[in-house]
C-alpha positions as protocol buffer text, in pm:
chain_id: "A"
residue {
  index: 1
  type: UNK
  ca { x: 665 y: 3342 z: 272 }
}
residue {
  index: 2
  type: UNK
  ca { x: 453 y: 3566 z: 492 }
}
residue {
  index: 3
  type: UNK
  ca { x: 76 y: 3544 z: 505 }
}
residue {
  index: 4
  type: UNK
  ca { x: 36 y: 3876 z: 321 }
}
residue {
  index: 5
  type: UNK
  ca { x: 294 y: 3814 z: 50 }
}
residue {
  index: 6
  type: UNK
  ca { x: 165 y: 3793 z: -303 }
}
residue {
  index: 7
  type: UNK
  ca { x: 343 y: 3665 z: -612 }
}
residue {
  index: 8
  type: UNK
  ca { x: 240 y: 3820 z: -943 }
}
residue {
  index: 9
  type: UNK
  ca { x: 299 y: 3726 z: -1307 }
}
residue {
  index: 10
  type: UNK
  ca { x: 517 y: 3427 z: -1229 }
}
residue {
  index: 11
  type: UNK
  ca { x: 602 y: 3200 z: -1526 }
}
residue {
  index: 12
  type: UNK
  ca { x: 483 y: 2850 z: -1439 }
}
residue {
  index: 13
  type: UNK
  ca { x: 359 y: 2514 z: -1564 }
}
residue {
  index: 14
  type: UNK
  ca { x: 93 y: 2290 z: -1413 }
}
residue {
  index: 15
  type: UNK
  ca { x: 236 y: 1955 z: -1304 }
}
residue {
  index: 16
  type: UNK
  ca { x: -66 y: 1789 z: -1144 }
}
residue {
  index: 17
  type: UNK
  ca { x: -418 y: 1868 z: -1027 }
}
residue {
  index: 18
  type: UNK
  ca { x: -669 y: 1690 z: -807 }
}
residue {
  index: 19
  type: UNK
  ca { x: -1017 y: 1777 z: -680 }
}
residue {
  index: 20
  type: UNK
  ca { x: -1056 y: 1963 z: -351 }
}
residue {
  index: 21
  type: UNK
  ca { x: -1394 y: 2001 z: -186 }
}
residue {
  index: 22
  type: UNK
  ca { x: -1692 y: 2031 z: -421 }
}
residue {
  index: 23
  type: UNK
  ca { x: -1581 y: 2291 z: -675 }
}
residue {
  index: 24
  type: UNK
  ca { x: -1209 y: 2354 z: -629 }
}
residue {
  index: 25
  type: UNK
  ca { x: -874 y: 2206 z: -728 }
}
residue {
  index: 26
  type: UNK
  ca { x: -536 y: 2162 z: -568 }
}
residue {
  index: 27
  type: UNK
  ca { x: -282 y: 2253 z: -835 }
}
residue {
  index: 28
  type: UNK
  ca { x: 84 y: 2154 z: -819 }
}
residue {
  index: 29
  type: UNK
  ca { x: 286 y: 2395 z: -1031 }
}
residue {
  index: 30
  type: UNK
  ca { x: 651 y: 2432 z: -1127 }
}
residue {
  index: 31
  type: UNK
  ca { x: 743 y: 2800 z: -1130 }
}
residue {
  index: 32
  type: UNK
  ca { x: 1057 y: 2973 z: -1251 }
}
residue {
  index: 33
  type: UNK
  ca { x: 1148 y: 3163 z: -933 }
}
residue {
  index: 34
  type: UNK
  ca { x: 971 y: 2969 z: -659 }
}
residue {
  index: 35
  type: UNK
  ca { x: 1005 y: 2607 z: -768 }
}
residue {
  index: 36
  type: UNK
  ca { x: 726 y: 2363 z: -703 }
}
residue {
  index: 37
  type: UNK
  ca { x: 428 y: 2522 z: -529 }
}
residue {
  index: 38
  type: UNK
  ca { x: 89 y: 2386 z: -421 }
}
residue {
  index: 39
  type: UNK
  ca { x: -207 y: 2616 z: -489 }
}
residue {
  index: 40
  type: UNK
  ca { x: -577 y: 2593 z: -422 }
}
residue {
  index: 41
  type: UNK
  ca { x: -780 y: 2709 z: -721 }
}
residue {
  index: 42
  type: UNK
  ca { x: -1111 y: 2801 z: -562 }
}
residue {
  index: 43
  type: UNK
  ca { x: -1415 y: 2731 z: -776 }
}
residue {
  index: 44
  type: UNK
  ca { x: -1202 y: 2611 z: -1068 }
}
residue {
  index: 45
  type: UNK
  ca { x: -1430 y: 2314 z: -1132 }
}
residue {
  index: 46
  type: UNK
  ca { x: -1737 y: 2531 z: -1180 }
}
residue {
  index: 47
  type: UNK
  ca { x: -1854 y: 2539 z: -1545 }
}
residue {
  index: 48
  type: UNK
  ca { x: -1820 y: 2918 z: -1574 }
}
residue {
  index: 49
  type: UNK
  ca { x: -1491 y: 2954 z: -1386 }
}
residue {
  index: 50
  type: UNK
  ca { x: -1232 y: 3171 z: -1559 }
}
residue {
  index: 51
  type: UNK
  ca { x: -967 y: 2923 z: -1443 }
}
residue {
  index: 52
  type: UNK
  ca { x: -1133 y: 2613 z: -1585 }
}
residue {
  index: 53
  type: UNK
  ca { x: -992 y: 2642 z: -1937 }
}
residue {
  index: 54
  type: UNK
  ca { x: -654 y: 2779 z: -1834 }
}
residue {
  index: 55
  type: UNK
  ca { x: -524 y: 2530 z: -1578 }
}
residue {
  index: 56
  type: UNK
  ca { x: -379 y: 2280 z: -1824 }
}
residue {
  index: 57
  type: UNK
  ca { x: -60 y: 2077 z: -1808 }
}
residue {
  index: 58
  type: UNK
  ca { x: 227 y: 2149 z: -2051 }
}
residue {
  index: 59
  type: UNK
  ca { x: 108 y: 2501 z: -2130 }
}
residue {
  index: 60
  type: UNK
  ca { x: 314 y: 2809 z: -2033 }
}
residue {
  index: 61
  type: UNK
  ca { x: 122 y: 3022 z: -1785 }
}
residue {
  index: 62
  type: UNK
  ca { x: 162 y: 3341 z: -1586 }
}
residue {
  index: 63
  type: UNK
  ca { x: 23 y: 3288 z: -1237 }
}
residue {
  index: 64
  type: UNK
  ca { x: -56 y: 3507 z: -937 }
}
residue {
  index: 65
  type: UNK
  ca { x: -94 y: 3363 z: -587 }
}
residue {
  index: 66
  type: UNK
  ca { x: -93 y: 3468 z: -225 }
}
residue {
  index: 67
  type: UNK
  ca { x: -71 y: 3317 z: 122 }
}
residue {
  index: 68
  type: UNK
  ca { x: 186 y: 3185 z: 363 }
}
residue {
  index: 69
  type: UNK
  ca { x: 87 y: 2829 z: 437 }
}
residue {
  index: 70
  type: UNK
  ca { x: 194 y: 2508 z: 268 }
}
residue {
  index: 71
  type: UNK
  ca { x: -88 y: 2552 z: 15 }
}
residue {
  index: 72
  type: UNK
  ca { x: -122 y: 2903 z: -130 }
}
residue {
  index: 73
  type: UNK
  ca { x: -428 y: 3053 z: -296 }
}
residue {
  index: 74
  type: UNK
  ca { x: -429 y: 3089 z: -672 }
}
residue {
  index: 75
  type: UNK
  ca { x: -548 y: 3438 z: -761 }
}
residue {
  index: 76
  type: UNK
  ca { x: -510 y: 3445 z: -1137 }
}
residue {
  index: 77
  type: UNK
  ca { x: -376 y: 3237 z: -1426 }
}
residue {
  index: 78
  type: UNK
  ca { x: -307 y: 3358 z: -1779 }
}
residue {
  index: 79
  type: UNK
  ca { x: -211 y: 3150 z: -2081 }
}
residue {
  index: 80
  type: UNK
  ca { x: 112 y: 3273 z: -2241 }
}
residue {
  index: 81
  type: UNK
  ca { x: 73 y: 3074 z: -2566 }
}
residue {
  index: 82
  type: UNK
  ca { x: 335 y: 2940 z: -2800 }
}
residue {
  index: 83
  type: UNK
  ca { x: 322 y: 2574 z: -2697 }
}
residue {
  index: 84
  type: UNK
  ca { x: 134 y: 2326 z: -2920 }
}
residue {
  index: 85
  type: UNK
  ca { x: -77 y: 2069 z: -2740 }
}
residue {
  index: 86
  type: UNK
  ca { x: 108 y: 1744 z: -2680 }
}
residue {
  index: 87
  type: UNK
  ca { x: -49 y: 1424 z: -2814 }
}
residue {
  index: 88
  type: UNK
  ca { x: 26 y: 1053 z: -2826 }
}
residue {
  index: 89
  type: UNK
  ca { x: 369 y: 945 z: -2710 }
}
residue {
  index: 90
  type: UNK
  ca { x: 486 y: 1304 z: -2668 }
}
residue {
  index: 91
  type: UNK
  ca { x: 202 y: 1354 z: -2419 }
}
residue {
  index: 92
  type: UNK
  ca { x: 305 y: 1047 z: -2219 }
}
residue {
  index: 93
  type: UNK
  ca { x: 664 y: 1171 z: -2217 }
}
residue {
  index: 94
  type: UNK
  ca { x: 537 y: 1500 z: -2078 }
}
residue {
  index: 95
  type: UNK
  ca { x: 364 y: 1314 z: -1795 }
}
residue {
  index: 96
  type: UNK
  ca { x: 695 y: 1138 z: -1725 }
}
residue {
  index: 97
  type: UNK
  ca { x: 877 y: 1472 z: -1692 }
}
residue {
  index: 98
  type: UNK
  ca { x: 603 y: 1599 z: -1461 }
}
residue {
  index: 99
  type: UNK
  ca { x: 620 y: 1292 z: -1241 }
}
residue {
  index: 100
  type: UNK
  ca { x: 997 y: 1330 z: -1207 }
}
residue {
  index: 101
  type: UNK
  ca { x: 956 y: 1691 z: -1096 }
}
residue {
  index: 102
  type: UNK
  ca { x: 682 y: 1606 z: -845 }
}
residue {
  index: 103
  type: UNK
  ca { x: 876 y: 1315 z: -700 }
}
residue {
  index: 104
  type: UNK
  ca { x: 1229 y: 1458 z: -692 }
}
residue {
  index: 105
  type: UNK
  ca { x: 1199 y: 1833 z: -631 }
}
residue {
  index: 106
  type: UNK
  ca { x: 1129 y: 1989 z: -292 }
}
residue {
  index: 107
  type: UNK
  ca { x: 847 y: 2235 z: -243 }
}
residue {
  index: 108
  type: UNK
  ca { x: 942 y: 2602 z: -288 }
}
residue {
  index: 109
  type: UNK
  ca { x: 1299 y: 2521 z: -391 }
}
residue {
  index: 110
  type: UNK
  ca { x: 1377 y: 2742 z: -691 }
}
residue {
  index: 111
  type: UNK
  ca { x: 1562 y: 2596 z: -991 }
}
residue {
  index: 112
  type: UNK
  ca { x: 1545 y: 2852 z: -1274 }
}
residue {
  index: 113
  type: UNK
  ca { x: 1783 y: 2653 z: -1498 }
}
residue {
  index: 114
  type: UNK
  ca { x: 1573 y: 2338 z: -1450 }
}
residue {
  index: 115
  type: UNK
  ca { x: 1260 y: 2540 z: -1530 }
}
residue {
  index: 116
  type: UNK
  ca { x: 1416 y: 2648 z: -1861 }
}
residue {
  index: 117
  type: UNK
  ca { x: 1527 y: 2291 z: -1936 }
}
residue {
  index: 118
  type: UNK
  ca { x: 1171 y: 2169 z: -1872 }
}
residue {
  index: 119
  type: UNK
  ca { x: 1023 y: 2439 z: -2098 }
}
residue {
  index: 120
  type: UNK
  ca { x: 1274 y: 2351 z: -2371 }
}
residue {
  index: 121
  type: UNK
  ca { x: 1194 y: 1980 z: -2343 }
}
residue {
  index: 122
  type: UNK
  ca { x: 821 y: 2045 z: -2377 }
}
residue {
  index: 123
  type: UNK
  ca { x: 877 y: 2260 z: -2685 }
}
residue {
  index: 124
  type: UNK
  ca { x: 1080 y: 1983 z: -2850 }
}
residue {
  index: 125
  type: UNK
  ca { x: 853 y: 1688 z: -2772 }
}
residue {
  index: 126
  type: UNK
  ca { x: 650 y: 1589 z: -3074 }
}
residue {
  index: 127
  type: UNK
  ca { x: 906 y: 1728 z: -3319 }
}
residue {
  index: 128
  type: UNK
  ca { x: 1111 y: 1411 z: -3358 }
}
residue {
  index: 129
  type: UNK
  ca { x: 1284 y: 1139 z: -3158 }
}
residue {
  index: 130
  type: UNK
  ca { x: 1185 y: 1186 z: -2793 }
}
residue {
  index: 131
  type: UNK
  ca { x: 1468 y: 975 z: -2646 }
}
residue {
  index: 132
  type: UNK
  ca { x: 1746 y: 1238 z: -2667 }
}
residue {
  index: 133
  type: UNK
  ca { x: 1508 y: 1499 z: -2525 }
}
residue {
  index: 134
  type: UNK
  ca { x: 1432 y: 1279 z: -2224 }
}
residue {
  index: 135
  type: UNK
  ca { x: 1797 y: 1194 z: -2165 }
}
residue {
  index: 136
  type: UNK
  ca { x: 1903 y: 1560 z: -2168 }
}
residue {
  index: 137
  type: UNK
  ca { x: 1627 y: 1654 z: -1926 }
}
residue {
  index: 138
  type: UNK
  ca { x: 1705 y: 1364 z: -1689 }
}
residue {
  index: 139
  type: UNK
  ca { x: 2070 y: 1463 z: -1679 }
}
residue {
  index: 140
  type: UNK
  ca { x: 1989 y: 1830 z: -1621 }
}
residue {
  index: 141
  type: UNK
  ca { x: 1742 y: 1733 z: -1346 }
}
residue {
  index: 142
  type: UNK
  ca { x: 2000 y: 1528 z: -1156 }
}
residue {
  index: 143
  type: UNK
  ca { x: 2265 y: 1797 z: -1189 }
}
residue {
  index: 144
  type: UNK
  ca { x: 2037 y: 2084 z: -1088 }
}
residue {
  index: 145
  type: UNK
  ca { x: 1917 y: 1895 z: -782 }
}
residue {
  index: 146
  type: UNK
  ca { x: 2277 y: 1863 z: -666 }
}
residue {
  index: 147
  type: UNK
  ca { x: 2334 y: 1492 z: -720 }
}
residue {
  index: 148
  type: UNK
  ca { x: 2674 y: 1555 z: -877 }
}
residue {
  index: 149
  type: UNK
  ca { x: 2660 y: 1323 z: -1174 }
}
residue {
  index: 150
  type: UNK
  ca { x: 3026 y: 1309 z: -1274 }
}
residue {
  index: 151
  type: UNK
  ca { x: 3085 y: 1180 z: -1626 }
}
residue {
  index: 152
  type: UNK
  ca { x: 3421 y: 1294 z: -1759 }
}
residue {
  index: 153
  type: UNK
  ca { x: 3648 y: 1220 z: -1458 }
}
residue {
  index: 154
  type: UNK
  ca { x: 3721 y: 871 z: -1324 }
}
residue {
  index: 155
  type: UNK
  ca { x: 3576 y: 836 z: -977 }
}
residue {
  index: 156
  type: UNK
  ca { x: 3868 y: 647 z: -825 }
}
residue {
  index: 157
  type: UNK
  ca { x: 4168 y: 814 z: -992 }
}
residue {
  index: 158
  type: UNK
  ca { x: 4060 y: 1168 z: -1088 }
}
residue {
  index: 159
  type: UNK
  ca { x: 4195 y: 1100 z: -1436 }
}
residue {
  index: 160
  type: UNK
  ca { x: 4003 y: 1208 z: -1744 }
}
residue {
  index: 161
  type: UNK
  ca { x: 3769 y: 940 z: -1876 }
}
residue {
  index: 162
  type: UNK
  ca { x: 3927 y: 751 z: -2165 }
}
residue {
  index: 163
  type: UNK
  ca { x: 3688 y: 719 z: -2462 }
}
residue {
  index: 164
  type: UNK
  ca { x: 3844 y: 381 z: -2550 }
}
residue {
  index: 165
  type: UNK
  ca { x: 3790 y: 229 z: -2204 }
}
residue {
  index: 166
  type: UNK
  ca { x: 3492 y: 46 z: -2057 }
}
residue {
  index: 167
  type: UNK
  ca { x: 3351 y: 162 z: -1723 }
}
residue {
  index: 168
  type: UNK
  ca { x: 3096 y: 84 z: -1457 }
}
residue {
  index: 169
  type: UNK
  ca { x: 2922 y: 372 z: -1282 }
}
residue {
  index: 170
  type: UNK
  ca { x: 2932 y: 364 z: -902 }
}
residue {
  index: 171
  type: UNK
  ca { x: 2663 y: 584 z: -747 }
}
residue {
  index: 172
  type: UNK
  ca { x: 2807 y: 862 z: -528 }
}
residue {
  index: 173
  type: UNK
  ca { x: 3151 y: 790 z: -676 }
}
residue {
  index: 174
  type: UNK
  ca { x: 3133 y: 805 z: -1053 }
}
residue {
  index: 175
  type: UNK
  ca { x: 3278 y: 601 z: -1340 }
}
residue {
  index: 176
  type: UNK
  ca { x: 3549 y: 345 z: -1261 }
}
residue {
  index: 177
  type: UNK
  ca { x: 3725 y: 122 z: -1510 }
}
residue {
  index: 178
  type: UNK
  ca { x: 3556 y: -213 z: -1570 }
}
residue {
  index: 179
  type: UNK
  ca { x: 3734 y: -495 z: -1388 }
}
residue {
  index: 180
  type: UNK
  ca { x: 3708 y: -870 z: -1434 }
}
residue {
  index: 181
  type: UNK
  ca { x: 3501 y: -907 z: -1116 }
}
residue {
  index: 182
  type: UNK
  ca { x: 3246 y: -644 z: -1228 }
}
residue {
  index: 183
  type: UNK
  ca { x: 3048 y: -893 z: -1432 }
}
residue {
  index: 184
  type: UNK
  ca { x: 2677 y: -838 z: -1397 }
}
residue {
  index: 185
  type: UNK
  ca { x: 2708 y: -462 z: -1351 }
}
residue {
  index: 186
  type: UNK
  ca { x: 2585 y: -246 z: -1641 }
}
residue {
  index: 187
  type: UNK
  ca { x: 2885 y: -130 z: -1843 }
}
residue {
  index: 188
  type: UNK
  ca { x: 2923 y: 200 z: -2020 }
}
residue {
  index: 189
  type: UNK
  ca { x: 3190 y: 309 z: -2265 }
}
residue {
  index: 190
  type: UNK
  ca { x: 3413 y: 605 z: -2203 }
}
residue {
  index: 191
  type: UNK
  ca { x: 3289 y: 757 z: -2527 }
}
residue {
  index: 192
  type: UNK
  ca { x: 2930 y: 739 z: -2403 }
}
residue {
  index: 193
  type: UNK
  ca { x: 3026 y: 913 z: -2079 }
}
residue {
  index: 194
  type: UNK
  ca { x: 3200 y: 1191 z: -2270 }
}
residue {
  index: 195
  type: UNK
  ca { x: 2907 y: 1223 z: -2511 }
}
residue {
  index: 196
  type: UNK
  ca { x: 2669 y: 1257 z: -2217 }
}
residue {
  index: 197
  type: UNK
  ca { x: 2892 y: 1519 z: -2055 }
}
residue {
  index: 198
  type: UNK
  ca { x: 2859 y: 1726 z: -2374 }
}
residue {
  index: 199
  type: UNK
  ca { x: 2486 y: 1658 z: -2422 }
}
residue {
  index: 200
  type: UNK
  ca { x: 2550 y: 1468 z: -2745 }
}
residue {
  index: 201
  type: UNK
  ca { x: 2316 y: 1173 z: -2790 }
}
residue {
  index: 202
  type: UNK
  ca { x: 2362 y: 1128 z: -3164 }
}
residue {
  index: 203
  type: UNK
  ca { x: 2541 y: 792 z: -3137 }
}
residue {
  index: 204
  type: UNK
  ca { x: 2315 y: 487 z: -3108 }
}
residue {
  index: 205
  type: UNK
  ca { x: 2540 y: 333 z: -2842 }
}
residue {
  index: 206
  type: UNK
  ca { x: 2535 y: 654 z: -2639 }
}
residue {
  index: 207
  type: UNK
  ca { x: 2156 y: 669 z: -2653 }
}
residue {
  index: 208
  type: UNK
  ca { x: 2122 y: 305 z: -2546 }
}
residue {
  index: 209
  type: UNK
  ca { x: 2380 y: 313 z: -2266 }
}
residue {
  index: 210
  type: UNK
  ca { x: 2276 y: 653 z: -2131 }
}
residue {
  index: 211
  type: UNK
  ca { x: 1917 y: 532 z: -2093 }
}
residue {
  index: 212
  type: UNK
  ca { x: 2034 y: 243 z: -1874 }
}
residue {
  index: 213
  type: UNK
  ca { x: 2269 y: 462 z: -1670 }
}
residue {
  index: 214
  type: UNK
  ca { x: 2020 y: 742 z: -1609 }
}
residue {
  index: 215
  type: UNK
  ca { x: 1750 y: 494 z: -1517 }
}
residue {
  index: 216
  type: UNK
  ca { x: 1987 y: 342 z: -1260 }
}
residue {
  index: 217
  type: UNK
  ca { x: 2059 y: 685 z: -1109 }
}
residue {
  index: 218
  type: UNK
  ca { x: 1697 y: 802 z: -1106 }
}
residue {
  index: 219
  type: UNK
  ca { x: 1578 y: 477 z: -950 }
}
residue {
  index: 220
  type: UNK
  ca { x: 1837 y: 523 z: -676 }
}
residue {
  index: 221
  type: UNK
  ca { x: 1725 y: 877 z: -592 }
}
residue {
  index: 222
  type: UNK
  ca { x: 1359 y: 772 z: -605 }
}
residue {
  index: 223
  type: UNK
  ca { x: 1440 y: 516 z: -336 }
}
residue {
  index: 224
  type: UNK
  ca { x: 1329 y: 234 z: -564 }
}
residue {
  index: 225
  type: UNK
  ca { x: 971 y: 361 z: -584 }
}
residue {
  index: 226
  type: UNK
  ca { x: 825 y: 294 z: -931 }
}
residue {
  index: 227
  type: UNK
  ca { x: 705 y: 565 z: -1167 }
}
residue {
  index: 228
  type: UNK
  ca { x: 358 y: 517 z: -1311 }
}
residue {
  index: 229
  type: UNK
  ca { x: 443 y: 712 z: -1625 }
}
residue {
  index: 230
  type: UNK
  ca { x: 755 y: 503 z: -1687 }
}
residue {
  index: 231
  type: UNK
  ca { x: 547 y: 186 z: -1682 }
}
residue {
  index: 232
  type: UNK
  ca { x: 321 y: 325 z: -1951 }
}
residue {
  index: 233
  type: UNK
  ca { x: 612 y: 462 z: -2152 }
}
residue {
  index: 234
  type: UNK
  ca { x: 789 y: 129 z: -2133 }
}
residue {
  index: 235
  type: UNK
  ca { x: 487 y: -27 z: -2294 }
}
residue {
  index: 236
  type: UNK
  ca { x: 520 y: 234 z: -2567 }
}
residue {
  index: 237
  type: UNK
  ca { x: 891 y: 140 z: -2606 }
}
residue {
  index: 238
  type: UNK
  ca { x: 1005 y: 493 z: -2528 }
}
residue {
  index: 239
  type: UNK
  ca { x: 1167 y: 420 z: -2191 }
}
C-alpha cells in the first residue's frame, strides 16, 4: 500500500485496542477486503473525540484510513448498526473469536469469506447455544487460512469416510481408521467427521467430539501457545 493510498468506507470490526501516547489508540481491525489492519486513532481517548463512542468491539463499522506503513492512520469510523451488544457468555465467546483472528491471521491478508463467517457468528451469539456457532467458525477459520482440514476422505487410503467406523485424526494427513495401537489418541466417529464436513452439529456426539478435534487442530497451529479467552471460557463451561 503506497503512502498516499486511502481506503474509504471499508466494512470492518474492531478486534483489539490499546493506548498509544497520551490521547490516542492503536486499533486492530478485521476488514472485509484488507484483512487484519493496525490503525492509529489519533486523539480517540479525548472526552470529546468523535471516535470515542464508535470504536467498539463486535459492532459493524465503516472505516476510512490512509498511509503506507505497518500502522495506518484512522481517518473516520461510522457505526453501521444492526448488531445487538453482546453480554455475558456471548461476550466472552466474542473475545475468543477475536483472539483467534489476532493470533492466526496475517496482517493485510484478505479473507472476505472469513469476514462474513465472523459477522454471522457475532449475529448469532446470544440467540441460543453458542457451541455450534463456535465450532462452525473454528472450522471456517482453519479452512480459509489454508490449513486443509480434510474430514470426509480417509487420509491414508483416499476412500470416503465410513460413518460406522472409528477414526483418529492425524494433523497434516487427516482421518485414519482407529487401530489397536492408537490407544490414548482422541477418537472420532466417521459420522461426526461427515457431520462436521456438512456443518451439522445437531448430534450431541458430534458436538462433543468436534470440540476436542478442533481444539487439537487450533492448538497445533497456535504452536501450543495458550489463549487467554479460552481459559476464561473453560471456566464458564463453554469451551
